[in-house]
XYZ file of C-alpha atoms in Angstrom:
189
model
C 169.753 51.638 33.899
C 167.963 54.430 35.769
C 164.648 53.045 34.601
C 165.320 49.589 35.979
C 166.409 50.995 39.377
C 163.191 53.012 39.531
C 161.076 49.950 38.700
C 162.842 47.886 41.370
C 162.378 50.639 43.988
C 158.656 50.931 43.230
C 158.305 47.154 43.361
C 160.053 46.949 46.768
C 157.888 49.764 48.114
C 154.681 48.017 46.995
C 155.742 44.680 48.476
C 156.607 46.234 51.831
C 153.356 48.183 51.894
C 151.203 45.146 51.117
C 153.015 43.014 53.667
C 152.466 45.668 56.348
C 148.755 45.945 55.528
C 148.429 42.176 55.505
C 150.130 41.905 58.910
C 147.777 44.498 60.395
C 144.768 42.572 59.117
C 145.919 39.319 60.649
C 146.750 41.036 63.962
C 143.267 42.529 64.052
C 141.733 39.073 63.657
C 143.234 37.890 66.923
C 145.427 34.972 67.870
C 145.433 31.686 65.951
C 146.742 28.219 66.714
C 146.952 26.202 69.916
C 145.545 28.067 72.896
C 143.931 30.728 70.730
C 140.616 30.628 72.587
C 142.357 31.245 75.942
C 144.411 34.085 74.512
C 141.351 35.609 72.877
C 139.502 35.612 76.206
C 142.469 37.245 77.937
C 142.753 39.967 75.301
C 139.049 40.746 75.444
C 139.279 41.243 79.202
C 142.146 43.675 78.847
C 140.155 45.849 76.476
C 136.993 45.597 78.562
C 136.032 48.777 80.422
C 135.331 46.746 83.570
C 139.012 45.966 83.997
C 141.179 47.685 86.603
C 141.802 50.753 84.431
C 139.002 52.902 83.113
C 139.234 54.330 79.618
C 137.092 57.295 80.605
C 139.389 60.337 81.079
C 136.871 61.983 83.408
C 137.510 59.188 85.909
C 141.265 59.784 85.754
C 140.869 63.074 87.639
C 140.662 62.477 91.357
C 137.887 64.271 93.146
C 138.466 65.980 96.459
C 136.436 63.885 98.858
C 136.396 66.619 101.487
C 135.080 69.269 99.114
C 131.459 68.298 99.665
C 131.787 68.925 103.382
C 133.971 72.025 103.170
C 132.713 75.500 103.914
C 133.319 76.547 100.321
C 130.951 74.038 98.722
C 128.197 75.818 96.795
C 125.253 75.087 99.076
C 126.981 75.166 102.442
C 129.082 78.342 102.152
C 126.046 80.612 102.379
C 124.769 78.615 105.351
C 128.101 78.971 107.135
C 128.214 82.697 106.343
C 124.736 83.148 107.841
C 125.872 81.389 111.021
C 129.102 83.405 111.142
C 127.477 86.828 110.868
C 126.100 87.057 114.444
C 129.259 85.502 115.896
C 131.545 87.974 114.123
C 129.283 90.890 115.028
C 129.391 89.849 118.697
C 133.207 89.742 118.587
C 133.286 93.196 116.992
C 135.058 91.824 113.915
C 132.090 92.624 111.675
C 130.082 95.840 111.870
C 126.527 95.592 113.218
C 124.998 96.605 109.880
C 127.197 94.247 107.807
C 126.960 90.546 107.080
C 129.552 87.894 106.282
C 128.021 87.090 102.888
C 128.572 90.599 101.528
C 131.968 90.998 103.201
C 133.269 87.684 101.835
C 131.759 87.866 98.340
C 135.014 88.614 96.444
C 136.981 85.910 98.284
C 137.375 82.480 96.732
C 137.798 80.715 100.074
C 135.864 81.539 103.207
C 138.838 80.975 105.511
C 140.782 83.677 103.616
C 137.942 86.133 104.182
C 137.784 85.337 107.880
C 141.546 85.756 108.212
C 141.340 89.175 106.517
C 138.448 90.198 108.803
C 140.380 89.187 111.919
C 143.586 90.845 110.706
C 141.800 94.121 109.976
C 140.110 94.006 113.393
C 143.283 93.079 115.300
C 145.461 95.727 113.647
C 142.826 98.443 113.231
C 143.067 98.385 109.423
C 140.261 99.307 107.050
C 138.744 95.988 105.937
C 137.781 97.361 102.517
C 141.428 98.256 101.814
C 142.658 94.884 103.037
C 139.969 93.021 101.069
C 140.804 94.825 97.828
C 144.523 94.160 98.345
C 144.092 90.462 99.080
C 141.500 89.700 96.391
C 142.500 92.216 93.726
C 138.796 93.030 93.322
C 137.593 96.597 93.622
C 134.115 96.685 95.117
C 131.694 99.555 95.471
C 133.357 100.488 98.777
C 135.536 103.596 98.842
C 139.174 102.532 98.625
C 140.600 105.855 97.473
C 142.554 106.267 100.716
C 144.124 102.825 100.476
C 147.818 102.506 99.731
C 147.617 99.213 97.885
C 144.185 99.107 96.265
C 145.322 97.611 92.978
C 143.956 95.039 90.619
C 146.565 92.391 91.504
C 145.850 90.025 94.382
C 148.459 89.807 97.136
C 148.989 87.545 100.083
C 147.539 88.642 103.405
C 151.064 89.053 104.749
C 152.076 91.471 101.958
C 148.794 93.385 102.141
C 149.182 93.935 105.888
C 152.755 95.088 105.400
C 151.725 97.602 102.714
C 148.862 99.028 104.782
C 150.827 99.129 108.056
C 154.604 98.798 107.617
C 155.193 99.023 111.387
C 153.038 95.979 112.180
C 154.366 92.442 112.575
C 152.747 91.230 109.357
C 153.950 87.643 109.686
C 152.691 87.249 113.245
C 149.428 89.053 112.505
C 148.782 86.809 109.503
C 149.459 83.657 111.498
C 147.200 84.857 114.339
C 144.373 85.844 111.980
C 144.544 82.533 110.114
C 144.359 80.643 113.411
C 141.331 82.695 114.501
C 139.638 81.980 111.147
C 140.342 78.273 111.545
C 138.827 78.313 115.046
C 135.730 80.166 113.811
C 135.100 77.517 111.173
C 135.849 74.716 113.629
C 133.347 76.116 116.143
C 130.637 76.004 113.482
C 131.578 72.491 112.423
C 132.602 73.593 108.944
């Protein structure tokens, strides 16, 4: 009895497996019957790469169209920094012997660097301390006297508050960010 049940189970398994494989083969051959040529043309268009949807995953990621013209693009950031240096030196934001390229090197975005420069100038804070607090990068500058010279990046608002608890950090941050925005706007960046 057990032997006959086992034989029947194996036989059912084989039949179902062969019918599944046979169905896959016929599906791979395409449609058959009346209207098969029209259906075959429609299915080839849907799998064609020139249809509305690309099969290339690289094209699925949208590119920032403004990134080529932004101040942080690879070629133009250094050009903008060179133009900013004399302007910032004339305003007294940047020391006469310093340049914007060296001052902004640890920053990812140029507008963040400009905001930190303006905030340090407006509040009388040491820029090296503020830069190390905002970027989390310790440079060759002496930051031993800084209260918050750590390896963790902080927002400009928090960094200002740590360096000068009596200052209006929120207002100073907003003012410095607006000044940075105007600097970049004046240069057309």
